[in-house]
mmCIF file of C-alpha atoms in Angstrom:
data_model
loop_
_atom_site.group_PDB
_atom_site.id
_atom_site.type_symbol
_atom_site.label_atom_id
_atom_site.label_comp_id
_atom_site.label_asym_id
_atom_site.label_seq_id
_atom_site.Cartn_x
_atom_site.Cartn_y
_atom_site.Cartn_z
ATOM 1 C CA UNK A 1 112.790 122.813 49.619
ATOM 2 C CA UNK A 2 110.532 120.339 47.781
ATOM 3 C CA UNK A 3 107.402 121.318 45.646
ATOM 4 C CA UNK A 4 105.254 119.635 47.817
ATOM 5 C CA UNK A 5 106.268 122.062 51.080
ATOM 6 C CA UNK A 6 103.888 124.470 53.008
ATOM 7 C CA UNK A 7 104.713 128.173 53.596
ATOM 8 C CA UNK A 8 104.315 129.575 56.727
ATOM 9 C CA UNK A 9 100.720 131.187 55.702
ATOM 10 C CA UNK A 10 99.195 128.502 54.299
ATOM 11 C CA UNK A 11 100.233 126.006 57.668
ATOM 12 C CA UNK A 12 98.764 129.159 59.329
ATOM 13 C CA UNK A 13 95.810 129.099 57.583
ATOM 14 C CA UNK A 14 95.208 125.277 58.147
ATOM 15 C CA UNK A 15 96.124 125.346 61.955
ATOM 16 C CA UNK A 16 93.673 127.875 62.092
ATOM 17 C CA UNK A 17 90.630 125.572 60.611
ATOM 18 C CA UNK A 18 91.380 123.248 63.149
ATOM 19 C CA UNK A 19 91.660 125.449 66.330
ATOM 20 C CA UNK A 20 88.888 127.177 65.655
ATOM 21 C CA UNK A 21 86.862 123.999 65.709
ATOM 22 C CA UNK A 22 88.305 122.741 68.817
ATOM 23 C CA UNK A 23 88.214 126.063 70.481
ATOM 24 C CA UNK A 24 84.651 127.099 69.806
ATOM 25 C CA UNK A 25 83.144 123.094 70.791
ATOM 26 C CA UNK A 26 84.911 123.134 73.953
ATOM 27 C CA UNK A 27 83.755 126.348 74.908
ATOM 28 C CA UNK A 28 80.179 125.591 74.062
ATOM 29 C CA UNK A 29 80.789 122.763 76.144
ATOM 30 C CA UNK A 30 82.195 124.653 79.035
ATOM 31 C CA UNK A 31 79.042 126.903 78.583
ATOM 32 C CA UNK A 32 76.128 124.295 78.339
ATOM 33 C CA UNK A 33 75.729 123.242 82.070
ATOM 34 C CA UNK A 34 75.019 127.196 83.417
ATOM 35 C CA UNK A 35 72.811 127.709 79.911
ATOM 36 C CA UNK A 36 70.807 124.436 80.752
ATOM 37 C CA UNK A 37 70.158 125.678 84.166
ATOM 38 C CA UNK A 38 69.492 129.580 83.070
ATOM 39 C CA UNK A 39 67.032 128.036 80.828
ATOM 40 C CA UNK A 40 65.484 125.578 83.205
ATOM 41 C CA UNK A 41 66.301 123.079 80.934
ATOM 42 C CA UNK A 42 66.599 119.701 82.281
ATOM 43 C CA UNK A 43 70.516 118.399 82.864
ATOM 44 C CA UNK A 44 69.744 115.333 81.003
ATOM 45 C CA UNK A 45 68.802 116.766 77.558
ATOM 46 C CA UNK A 46 72.087 118.801 77.505
ATOM 47 C CA UNK A 47 73.630 116.020 77.367
ATOM 48 C CA UNK A 48 71.691 114.140 74.941
ATOM 49 C CA UNK A 49 72.152 116.812 72.693
ATOM 50 C CA UNK A 50 76.082 116.633 72.728
ATOM 51 C CA UNK A 51 75.593 112.895 72.371
ATOM 52 C CA UNK A 52 73.609 113.546 69.083
ATOM 53 C CA UNK A 53 76.614 115.276 67.883
ATOM 54 C CA UNK A 54 78.758 112.844 68.490
ATOM 55 C CA UNK A 55 76.440 110.016 66.927
ATOM 56 C CA UNK A 56 76.295 112.296 63.454
ATOM 57 C CA UNK A 57 80.313 112.834 64.072
ATOM 58 C CA UNK A 58 81.259 109.454 64.306
ATOM 59 C CA UNK A 59 78.666 108.502 61.402
ATOM 60 C CA UNK A 60 79.982 111.182 58.838
ATOM 61 C CA UNK A 61 83.906 111.397 59.889
ATOM 62 C CA UNK A 62 84.700 108.363 58.092
ATOM 63 C CA UNK A 63 82.281 109.513 54.961
ATOM 64 C CA UNK A 64 84.252 112.909 54.647
ATOM 65 C CA UNK A 65 87.711 111.206 55.156
ATOM 66 C CA UNK A 66 87.281 108.839 52.449
ATOM 67 C CA UNK A 67 86.109 112.248 50.291
ATOM 68 C CA UNK A 68 89.581 113.850 51.347
ATOM 69 C CA UNK A 69 91.192 111.148 49.653
ATOM 70 C CA UNK A 70 90.215 112.720 46.264
ATOM 71 C CA UNK A 71 90.487 115.903 44.967
ATOM 72 C CA UNK A 72 88.663 118.955 46.355
ATOM 73 C CA UNK A 73 90.018 119.106 50.203
ATOM 74 C CA UNK A 74 89.608 122.922 50.229
ATOM 75 C CA UNK A 75 85.953 122.617 49.157
ATOM 76 C CA UNK A 76 85.847 120.095 52.613
ATOM 77 C CA UNK A 77 87.406 122.685 54.847
ATOM 78 C CA UNK A 78 84.963 125.560 53.586
ATOM 79 C CA UNK A 79 82.535 123.081 54.057
ATOM 80 C CA UNK A 80 83.452 121.964 57.466
ATOM 81 C CA UNK A 81 83.722 125.903 58.647
ATOM 82 C CA UNK A 82 80.484 126.339 57.256
ATOM 83 C CA UNK A 83 78.994 123.795 59.081
ATOM 84 C CA UNK A 84 80.931 125.167 62.202
ATOM 85 C CA UNK A 85 79.763 128.679 61.828
ATOM 86 C CA UNK A 86 76.351 127.789 61.245
ATOM 87 C CA UNK A 87 75.594 125.428 64.154
ATOM 88 C CA UNK A 88 77.443 128.524 66.097
ATOM 89 C CA UNK A 89 74.653 130.870 64.690
ATOM 90 C CA UNK A 90 71.747 128.529 65.089
ATOM 91 C CA UNK A 91 72.624 127.950 69.171
ATOM 92 C CA UNK A 92 73.882 131.138 69.742
ATOM 93 C CA UNK A 93 70.611 132.680 68.350
ATOM 94 C CA UNK A 94 68.121 130.392 69.754
ATOM 95 C CA UNK A 95 69.774 130.450 73.527
ATOM 96 C CA UNK A 96 69.584 134.312 73.115
ATOM 97 C CA UNK A 97 66.038 134.326 72.418
ATOM 98 C CA UNK A 98 65.645 131.764 75.345
ATOM 99 C CA UNK A 99 67.288 133.525 77.956
ATOM 100 C CA UNK A 100 65.326 136.734 76.693
ATOM 101 C CA UNK A 101 61.636 134.981 77.018
ATOM 102 C CA UNK A 102 61.019 134.981 73.678
ATOM 103 C CA UNK A 103 61.099 130.959 73.366
ATOM 104 C CA UNK A 104 60.270 128.165 75.660
ATOM 105 C CA UNK A 105 62.659 125.996 77.056
ATOM 106 C CA UNK A 106 61.239 122.692 74.870
ATOM 107 C CA UNK A 107 61.476 124.833 72.252
ATOM 108 C CA UNK A 108 65.104 126.286 72.424
ATOM 109 C CA UNK A 109 65.923 122.441 72.795
ATOM 110 C CA UNK A 110 64.882 121.018 70.178
ATOM 111 C CA UNK A 111 66.760 124.060 67.794
ATOM 112 C CA UNK A 112 69.431 123.727 69.804
ATOM 113 C CA UNK A 113 69.710 120.239 68.802
ATOM 114 C CA UNK A 114 69.532 120.968 65.124
ATOM 115 C CA UNK A 115 72.104 123.077 65.017
ATOM 116 C CA UNK A 116 74.786 120.778 67.186
ATOM 117 C CA UNK A 117 73.840 118.512 64.162
ATOM 118 C CA UNK A 118 74.633 120.423 62.010
ATOM 119 C CA UNK A 119 78.144 120.628 63.400
ATOM 120 C CA UNK A 120 78.250 116.996 63.816
ATOM 121 C CA UNK A 121 77.576 116.048 60.403
ATOM 122 C CA UNK A 122 79.163 119.037 58.855
ATOM 123 C CA UNK A 123 81.822 120.345 60.915
ATOM 124 C CA UNK A 124 83.758 116.567 60.564
ATOM 125 C CA UNK A 125 84.275 117.219 57.180
ATOM 126 C CA UNK A 126 87.435 120.022 57.872
ATOM 127 C CA UNK A 127 89.705 117.918 60.138
ATOM 128 C CA UNK A 128 90.268 114.911 57.356
ATOM 129 C CA UNK A 129 90.499 117.492 54.593
ATOM 130 C CA UNK A 130 93.067 119.363 56.384
ATOM 131 C CA UNK A 131 95.527 116.708 57.360
ATOM 132 C CA UNK A 132 95.215 115.230 53.722
ATOM 133 C CA UNK A 133 96.219 118.490 52.519
ATOM 134 C CA UNK A 134 99.057 118.605 54.562
ATOM 135 C CA UNK A 135 100.115 115.272 53.592
ATOM 136 C CA UNK A 136 99.953 115.656 50.333
ATOM 137 C CA UNK A 137 102.336 118.634 49.927
ATOM 138 C CA UNK A 138 104.947 117.261 52.503
ATOM 139 C CA UNK A 139 107.368 114.446 52.458
ATOM 140 C CA UNK A 140 109.475 112.738 55.283
ATOM 141 C CA UNK A 141 110.237 114.280 57.979
ATOM 142 C CA UNK A 142 108.695 117.660 57.150
ATOM 143 C CA UNK A 143 105.498 115.968 56.777
ATOM 144 C CA UNK A 144 105.617 114.179 60.427
ATOM 145 C CA UNK A 145 106.311 117.364 62.038
ATOM 146 C CA UNK A 146 103.374 118.970 59.851
ATOM 147 C CA UNK A 147 100.711 116.535 61.008
ATOM 148 C CA UNK A 148 102.212 116.820 64.529
ATOM 149 C CA UNK A 149 101.997 120.655 64.800
ATOM 150 C CA UNK A 150 98.581 120.525 63.696
ATOM 151 C CA UNK A 151 97.261 117.962 65.740
ATOM 152 C CA UNK A 152 98.623 119.968 68.211
ATOM 153 C CA UNK A 153 95.903 122.368 67.724
ATOM 154 C CA UNK A 154 93.309 120.141 68.742
ATOM 155 C CA UNK A 155 94.568 120.039 72.387
ATOM 156 C CA UNK A 156 95.373 123.801 72.275
ATOM 157 C CA UNK A 157 91.883 124.452 71.171
ATOM 158 C CA UNK A 158 90.824 122.631 74.332
ATOM 159 C CA UNK A 159 92.505 125.173 76.659
ATOM 160 C CA UNK A 160 91.442 128.448 74.697
ATOM 161 C CA UNK A 161 87.626 127.736 73.903
ATOM 162 C CA UNK A 162 87.039 127.753 78.016
ATOM 163 C CA UNK A 163 89.568 130.471 78.814
ATOM 164 C CA UNK A 164 88.360 132.899 76.439
ATOM 165 C CA UNK A 165 84.633 132.291 76.296
ATOM 166 C CA UNK A 166 83.741 133.839 79.782
ATOM 167 C CA UNK A 167 85.627 137.258 78.196
ATOM 168 C CA UNK A 168 82.504 137.012 75.509
ATOM 169 C CA UNK A 169 79.908 137.270 78.077
ATOM 170 C CA UNK A 170 78.311 140.696 77.525
ATOM 171 C CA UNK A 171 74.896 142.327 77.509
ATOM 172 C CA UNK A 172 72.503 141.689 75.842
ATOM 173 C CA UNK A 173 73.954 138.735 74.572
ATOM 174 C CA UNK A 174 74.567 136.980 78.394
ATOM 175 C CA UNK A 175 75.929 133.321 77.971
ATOM 176 C CA UNK A 176 74.970 133.295 74.362
ATOM 177 C CA UNK A 177 77.801 135.754 73.451
ATOM 178 C CA UNK A 178 80.777 133.433 73.374
ATOM 179 C CA UNK A 179 78.935 131.505 70.538
ATOM 180 C CA UNK A 180 78.440 134.339 68.515
ATOM 181 C CA UNK A 181 81.789 135.152 68.694
ATOM 182 C CA UNK A 182 83.135 131.919 67.936
ATOM 183 C CA UNK A 183 80.893 132.048 64.661
ATOM 184 C CA UNK A 184 82.218 135.345 63.638
ATOM 185 C CA UNK A 185 85.903 133.767 64.249
ATOM 186 C CA UNK A 186 85.049 130.927 61.881
ATOM 187 C CA UNK A 187 83.688 133.323 59.661
ATOM 188 C CA UNK A 188 87.069 135.380 59.739
ATOM 189 C CA UNK A 189 88.892 132.142 59.323
ATOM 190 C CA UNK A 190 86.711 130.957 56.402
ATOM 191 C CA UNK A 191 87.300 134.412 54.673
ATOM 192 C CA UNK A 192 90.921 133.776 54.783
ATOM 193 C CA UNK A 193 90.855 130.339 53.714
ATOM 194 C CA UNK A 194 88.946 131.399 50.502
ATOM 195 C CA UNK A 195 91.231 134.090 49.804
ATOM 196 C CA UNK A 196 94.491 132.782 50.591
ATOM 197 C CA UNK A 197 94.718 129.096 50.354
ATOM 198 C CA UNK A 198 95.193 128.043 46.728
ATOM 199 C CA UNK A 199 92.642 125.564 44.797
ATOM 200 C CA UNK A 200 93.275 121.903 45.793
ATOM 201 C CA UNK A 201 95.491 120.144 42.909
ATOM 202 C CA UNK A 202 97.776 117.903 44.588
ATOM 203 C CA UNK A 203 100.201 116.298 42.897
ATOM 204 C CA UNK A 204 100.730 113.669 45.438
ATOM 205 C CA UNK A 205 97.879 111.453 46.947
ATOM 206 C CA UNK A 206 97.373 111.334 50.636
ATOM 207 C CA UNK A 207 94.286 109.576 52.826
ATOM 208 C CA UNK A 208 92.178 111.787 55.077
ATOM 209 C CA UNK A 209 92.316 110.605 58.567
ATOM 210 C CA UNK A 210 89.946 110.219 60.829
ATOM 211 C CA UNK A 211 89.915 112.428 63.324
ATOM 212 C CA UNK A 212 88.219 111.953 67.312
ATOM 213 C CA UNK A 213 85.170 114.095 67.924
ATOM 214 C CA UNK A 214 86.573 117.539 69.616
ATOM 215 C CA UNK A 215 86.378 117.199 73.268
ATOM 216 C CA UNK A 216 88.260 119.171 76.550
ATOM 217 C CA UNK A 217 91.537 117.552 77.291
ATOM 218 C CA UNK A 218 91.206 115.233 73.926
ATOM 219 C CA UNK A 219 94.269 113.592 72.692
ATOM 220 C CA UNK A 220 96.077 114.137 69.095
ATOM 221 C CA UNK A 221 94.391 112.869 66.072
ATOM 222 C CA UNK A 222 95.624 110.129 64.600
ATOM 223 C CA UNK A 223 98.398 110.700 61.635
ATOM 224 C CA UNK A 224 98.666 108.719 58.453
ATOM 225 C CA UNK A 225 101.461 105.877 58.966
ATOM 226 C CA UNK A 226 101.410 104.599 55.310
ATOM 227 C CA UNK A 227 100.189 106.063 52.291
ATOM 228 C CA UNK A 228 97.454 104.169 50.043
ATOM 229 C CA UNK A 229 95.510 101.208 50.721
ATOM 230 C CA UNK A 230 96.027 98.908 53.745
ATOM 231 C CA UNK A 231 94.392 95.795 55.152
ATOM 232 C CA UNK A 232 91.534 95.343 56.692
ATOM 233 C CA UNK A 233 91.034 94.475 60.530
ATOM 234 C CA UNK A 234 88.580 92.579 62.013
ATOM 235 C CA UNK A 235 86.870 94.194 65.247
ATOM 236 C CA UNK A 236 87.379 90.655 66.900
ATOM 237 C CA UNK A 237 91.041 89.920 66.030
ATOM 238 C CA UNK A 238 92.459 88.932 68.793
ATOM 239 C CA UNK A 239 95.381 91.134 68.504
ATOM 240 C CA UNK A 240 93.735 94.620 69.065
ATOM 241 C CA UNK A 241 90.803 93.700 70.722
ATOM 242 C CA UNK A 242 91.995 93.773 74.514
ATOM 243 C CA UNK A 243 93.227 97.888 73.314
ATOM 244 C CA UNK A 244 89.950 97.976 72.053
ATOM 245 C CA UNK A 245 88.079 97.157 74.816
ATOM 246 C CA UNK A 246 90.352 99.361 77.354
ATOM 247 C CA UNK A 247 89.657 102.382 74.854
ATOM 248 C CA UNK A 248 85.963 101.855 74.951
ATOM 249 C CA UNK A 249 85.597 101.234 78.527
ATOM 250 C CA UNK A 250 88.284 104.076 79.322
ATOM 251 C CA UNK A 251 86.886 106.353 77.111
ATOM 252 C CA UNK A 252 83.023 106.092 78.994
ATOM 253 C CA UNK A 253 84.801 106.710 82.056
ATOM 254 C CA UNK A 254 86.347 110.388 80.831
ATOM 255 C CA UNK A 255 83.224 111.203 78.530
ATOM 256 C CA UNK A 256 81.009 110.727 81.583
ATOM 257 C CA UNK A 257 83.315 112.706 84.054
ATOM 258 C CA UNK A 258 83.123 115.271 81.099
ATOM 259 C CA UNK A 259 79.450 115.356 80.865
ATOM 260 C CA UNK A 260 78.898 116.626 84.784
ATOM 261 C CA UNK A 261 81.537 118.133 86.003
ATOM 262 C CA UNK A 262 80.316 121.701 84.779
ATOM 263 C CA UNK A 263 76.891 120.894 86.979
ATOM 264 C CA UNK A 264 79.320 119.624 89.790
ATOM 265 C CA UNK A 265 81.012 122.936 89.662
ATOM 266 C CA UNK A 266 77.484 124.954 89.934
ATOM 267 C CA UNK A 267 75.910 122.683 92.559
ATOM 268 C CA UNK A 268 78.848 122.317 94.842
ATOM 269 C CA UNK A 269 79.833 126.043 95.017
ATOM 270 C CA UNK A 270 76.112 126.716 95.101
ATOM 271 C CA UNK A 271 76.483 129.300 92.258
ATOM 272 C CA UNK A 272 73.809 130.857 90.105
ATOM 273 C CA UNK A 273 74.085 129.498 86.551
ATOM 274 C CA UNK A 274 75.222 132.894 85.273
ATOM 275 C CA UNK A 275 78.166 133.769 87.778
ATOM 276 C CA UNK A 276 79.641 130.056 87.393
ATOM 277 C CA UNK A 277 81.171 130.075 83.975
ATOM 278 C CA UNK A 278 84.260 131.142 85.220
ATOM 279 C CA UNK A 279 84.698 128.608 87.703
ATOM 280 C CA UNK A 280 83.584 126.088 85.483
ATOM 281 C CA UNK A 281 86.562 127.292 83.056
ATOM 282 C CA UNK A 282 88.898 127.245 85.439
ATOM 283 C CA UNK A 283 88.476 123.285 86.485
ATOM 284 C CA UNK A 284 88.099 122.407 82.990
ATOM 285 C CA UNK A 285 91.082 124.342 81.989
ATOM 286 C CA UNK A 286 93.462 122.316 84.549
ATOM 287 C CA UNK A 287 91.933 119.094 83.046
ATOM 288 C CA UNK A 288 93.018 119.794 79.612
ATOM 289 C CA UNK A 289 96.373 121.288 80.657
ATOM 290 C CA UNK A 290 96.955 118.375 83.141
ATOM 291 C CA UNK A 291 96.080 116.140 79.731
ATOM 292 C CA UNK A 292 98.472 118.054 77.697
ATOM 293 C CA UNK A 293 101.041 117.526 80.135
ATOM 294 C CA UNK A 294 100.853 113.961 80.488
ATOM 295 C CA UNK A 295 100.854 113.489 76.439
ATOM 296 C CA UNK A 296 103.800 116.044 75.915
ATOM 297 C CA UNK A 297 106.296 115.627 78.817
ATOM 298 C CA UNK A 298 105.592 113.114 81.048
ATOM 299 C CA UNK A 299 105.035 110.048 78.433
ATOM 300 C CA UNK A 300 108.407 110.849 76.136
ATOM 301 C CA UNK A 301 110.243 111.474 79.809
ATOM 302 C CA UNK A 302 108.459 107.855 81.744
ATOM 303 C CA UNK A 303 109.349 105.804 78.632
ATOM 304 C CA UNK A 304 106.764 103.791 79.502
ATOM 305 C CA UNK A 305 105.210 100.563 77.457
ATOM 306 C CA UNK A 306 101.642 100.626 76.294
ATOM 307 C CA UNK A 307 100.542 98.147 78.835
ATOM 308 C CA UNK A 308 102.036 100.227 81.619
ATOM 309 C CA UNK A 309 100.413 103.581 80.289
ATOM 310 C CA UNK A 310 97.184 101.878 80.407
ATOM 311 C CA UNK A 311 97.532 100.294 83.719
ATOM 312 C CA UNK A 312 98.824 103.010 85.735
ATOM 313 C CA UNK A 313 96.774 105.865 83.859
ATOM 314 C CA UNK A 314 93.775 104.052 84.724
ATOM 315 C CA UNK A 315 94.873 104.158 88.444
ATOM 316 C CA UNK A 316 95.358 107.476 88.753
ATOM 317 C CA UNK A 317 92.660 108.252 86.626
ATOM 318 C CA UNK A 318 90.554 106.213 89.230
ATOM 319 C CA UNK A 319 91.995 108.317 92.367
ATOM 320 C CA UNK A 320 91.756 111.545 90.712
ATOM 321 C CA UNK A 321 87.734 110.606 89.648
ATOM 322 C CA UNK A 322 86.561 109.752 92.783
ATOM 323 C CA UNK A 323 88.649 112.936 94.418
ATOM 324 C CA UNK A 324 86.766 114.945 91.868
ATOM 325 C CA UNK A 325 83.255 113.875 93.450
ATOM 326 C CA UNK A 326 83.840 114.496 96.858
ATOM 327 C CA UNK A 327 86.019 117.596 96.339
ATOM 328 C CA UNK A 328 84.588 121.175 97.781
ATOM 329 C CA UNK A 329 85.696 124.469 96.419
ATOM 330 C CA UNK A 330 86.995 125.567 93.051
ATOM 331 C CA UNK A 331 90.334 124.931 93.607
ATOM 332 C CA UNK A 332 89.840 121.351 94.797
ATOM 333 C CA UNK A 333 87.906 120.623 92.178
ATOM 334 C CA UNK A 334 90.387 121.947 89.756
ATOM 335 C CA UNK A 335 93.520 120.058 91.387
ATOM 336 C CA UNK A 336 91.083 116.620 91.550
ATOM 337 C CA UNK A 337 90.117 116.804 87.964
ATOM 338 C CA UNK A 338 93.334 117.561 86.848
ATOM 339 C CA UNK A 339 94.638 114.759 88.392
ATOM 340 C CA UNK A 340 91.969 112.907 86.726
ATOM 341 C CA UNK A 341 92.823 114.139 83.822
ATOM 342 C CA UNK A 342 96.644 112.981 84.106
ATOM 343 C CA UNK A 343 95.429 109.772 84.034
ATOM 344 C CA UNK A 344 93.448 109.669 81.410
ATOM 345 C CA UNK A 345 96.133 111.709 79.594
ATOM 346 C CA UNK A 346 98.441 108.513 80.153
ATOM 347 C CA UNK A 347 95.931 105.539 79.312
ATOM 348 C CA UNK A 348 94.875 107.207 75.930
ATOM 349 C CA UNK A 349 97.902 106.870 74.080
ATOM 350 C CA UNK A 350 98.454 104.030 75.716
ATOM 351 C CA UNK A 351 95.810 101.989 74.375
ATOM 352 C CA UNK A 352 96.590 103.977 70.730
ATOM 353 C CA UNK A 353 100.113 103.045 70.733
ATOM 354 C CA UNK A 354 99.284 99.578 71.814
ATOM 355 C CA UNK A 355 96.962 98.671 68.946
ATOM 356 C CA UNK A 356 98.933 100.484 66.422
ATOM 357 C CA UNK A 357 102.156 98.238 67.662
ATOM 358 C CA UNK A 358 100.108 95.030 67.812
ATOM 359 C CA UNK A 359 99.046 94.980 63.713
ATOM 360 C CA UNK A 360 101.558 94.943 60.756
ATOM 361 C CA UNK A 361 102.786 98.066 58.823
ATOM 362 C CA UNK A 362 100.418 97.684 55.959
ATOM 363 C CA UNK A 363 97.733 97.427 58.452
ATOM 364 C CA UNK A 364 98.314 101.068 60.174
ATOM 365 C CA UNK A 365 95.581 102.948 58.745
ATOM 366 C CA UNK A 366 93.223 100.404 59.262
ATOM 367 C CA UNK A 367 93.261 100.241 63.051
ATOM 368 C CA UNK A 368 94.504 104.529 63.318
ATOM 369 C CA UNK A 369 90.484 104.278 61.917
ATOM 370 C CA UNK A 370 89.498 101.606 64.040
ATOM 371 C CA UNK A 371 91.122 103.891 67.152
ATOM 372 C CA UNK A 372 89.511 106.872 65.916
ATOM 373 C CA UNK A 373 85.917 104.975 65.940
ATOM 374 C CA UNK A 374 86.690 104.097 69.753
ATOM 375 C CA UNK A 375 87.443 107.210 70.743
ATOM 376 C CA UNK A 376 84.263 108.656 68.964
ATOM 377 C CA UNK A 377 81.778 106.169 70.695
ATOM 378 C CA UNK A 378 82.184 107.053 74.431
ATOM 379 C CA UNK A 379 80.365 110.103 73.554
ATOM 380 C CA UNK A 380 77.535 109.048 72.209
ATOM 381 C CA UNK A 381 76.324 107.465 75.356
ATOM 382 C CA UNK A 382 78.497 108.304 78.318
ATOM 383 C CA UNK A 383 77.324 111.991 79.311
ATOM 384 C CA UNK A 384 73.786 110.737 79.021
ATOM 385 C CA UNK A 385 74.605 107.939 81.253
ATOM 386 C CA UNK A 386 76.656 110.351 83.923
ATOM 387 C CA UNK A 387 74.145 112.864 84.494
ATOM 388 C CA UNK A 388 71.410 110.424 84.881
ATOM 389 C CA UNK A 389 74.021 108.967 87.870
ATOM 390 C CA UNK A 390 74.256 112.468 88.965
ATOM 391 C CA UNK A 391 70.592 112.879 89.338
ATOM 392 C CA UNK A 392 70.735 110.106 91.648
ATOM 393 C CA UNK A 393 73.665 111.403 93.933
ATOM 394 C CA UNK A 394 75.947 114.157 92.647
ATOM 395 C CA UNK A 395 79.089 111.885 93.787
ATOM 396 C CA UNK A 396 77.996 108.436 91.937
ATOM 397 C CA UNK A 397 79.263 109.259 88.357
ATOM 398 C CA UNK A 398 82.833 109.996 89.696
ATOM 399 C CA UNK A 399 82.904 107.068 91.969
ATOM 400 C CA UNK A 400 81.292 104.627 89.740
ATOM 401 C CA UNK A 401 84.037 106.239 86.765
ATOM 402 C CA UNK A 402 86.758 105.311 89.667
ATOM 403 C CA UNK A 403 85.859 101.891 90.341
ATOM 404 C CA UNK A 404 85.331 100.952 86.683
ATOM 405 C CA UNK A 405 89.188 102.602 85.866
ATOM 406 C CA UNK A 406 90.553 100.482 88.685
ATOM 407 C CA UNK A 407 88.426 97.418 87.347
ATOM 408 C CA UNK A 408 90.126 98.351 83.500
ATOM 409 C CA UNK A 409 93.807 98.616 85.593
ATOM 410 C CA UNK A 410 93.291 94.854 87.333
ATOM 411 C CA UNK A 411 91.942 93.736 84.048
ATOM 412 C CA UNK A 412 94.768 94.858 81.916
ATOM 413 C CA UNK A 413 97.231 93.569 84.475
ATOM 414 C CA UNK A 414 96.024 90.125 83.552
ATOM 415 C CA UNK A 415 94.914 89.996 80.135
ATOM 416 C CA UNK A 416 97.907 91.682 78.702
ATOM 417 C CA UNK A 417 101.380 90.322 79.523
ATOM 418 C CA UNK A 418 104.629 92.929 79.638
#
C-alpha cells in the first residue's frame, strides 16, 4: 500500500456523502407528484421547481469542480452537505406547513423553490470534491476501482431513495416526513465527516469531475481519465457533435418521462395522493433497477459498439415509452417503465463512450465535462415540457418520447457509420 491509499473508514464516509445526496434527491422526486396534488399545486409548477434546481446545478457544478482542484476538498464536501440538509429542511417544513393548512399553495411553492435552489447551487459542491479527494489519494488500478465504486453510489441511491421514502410517511408530518428524515441522515453523515475525515492536505493533485444532476436511474458520473489540464474542445467539433446531439435528444426524452411518471401512476390507478406513494415508488424502483441492470450486466456481456448501444437503446426506449403511456395497473406500469429504462440504460453509456472514443487522450477531461453538461441540460426544460403535454392528454408525452427515440435511432443509423 502506498501513502495515498484510502482506509475503509474514509472510503465509507466518501461513499455515504454521495449516497445520501442521490437517495434524498430521488426520494423527493418520487414524493412530489403526491405532495403537489395534496396541496393543490398545478402539476406544471412541480416540474418548474425541479427545473430550477437543475439549472443551478448545471451552472454551479463547473465552479465547484474547479474549486475541487485546489486544497480544501473536505470543506467543499461539508458545503455540499450543508446545502443538502438546508434544502431538505426548508422543503420539508414548508410542505408540512402547507399540508397543515398554515400556508397557502403559492406561498408553499415559492418557499419550496428557494429550498430547491439551495440544493441546486450548494449541493453540487460535494460530488466533485469527493472524486477529487479519492483521485488525490489513490494511484493506478486502485484509483480506477475506487472512483468506480464511488460513482456507483449514485445508482444505488436512485433505488434506496424511493424505496425507503414511504417508510417515513407518518403523522403529524405526513408526506413531508421523508424530507425531514433525510435531512437528519444528512446531518449524521456531516457529523461523521467532520469528526472522522482528516483535513484535506493532499500531496497528489487531482481534478474534480463535474457530476450529472442526480436523478432516478442516472448513469455513473464521469471519471477522470487523465490528470492535469486538457485541450479545449468546441461544441461544434465534428468528431463529437453527433454524440452531443444524441445525448441531448435522448436525455430530453428520459427527463420528460421522469417528470410525468408519478402523475401517471396517480391518475391511472385512481389513487388519492396520500395513498399513491408506494405505487409510485415501485414503478420508479423498477426503472432504476432496470437501468443498473443494463449498465452493469447487459453492456459488459453484449460488448456492443457505442453506435450499436445508442441505436438499440433508442429502439428499446421508444417501445417501452409508448407502452408505458398506454399501460394500466401497477404491474403494467412497472414493467413497461422498466423496459424503457433498459433502453435508456443502454443508450446513455453509448453516447458517453462514443464521445470519449472520438477524441484524443489529452482531450478526455474536456469531453467528459461536455458530456456532463449534456446530461444536465435536459433536466432544465424537459420535465416542464413533459407535464405540459401530459395536461393535454395523459399518454402524449410517452408517445412523443417514443417517436423522438425512434427518430434518434434512424438518425444514428444514417449519421454514424459502424
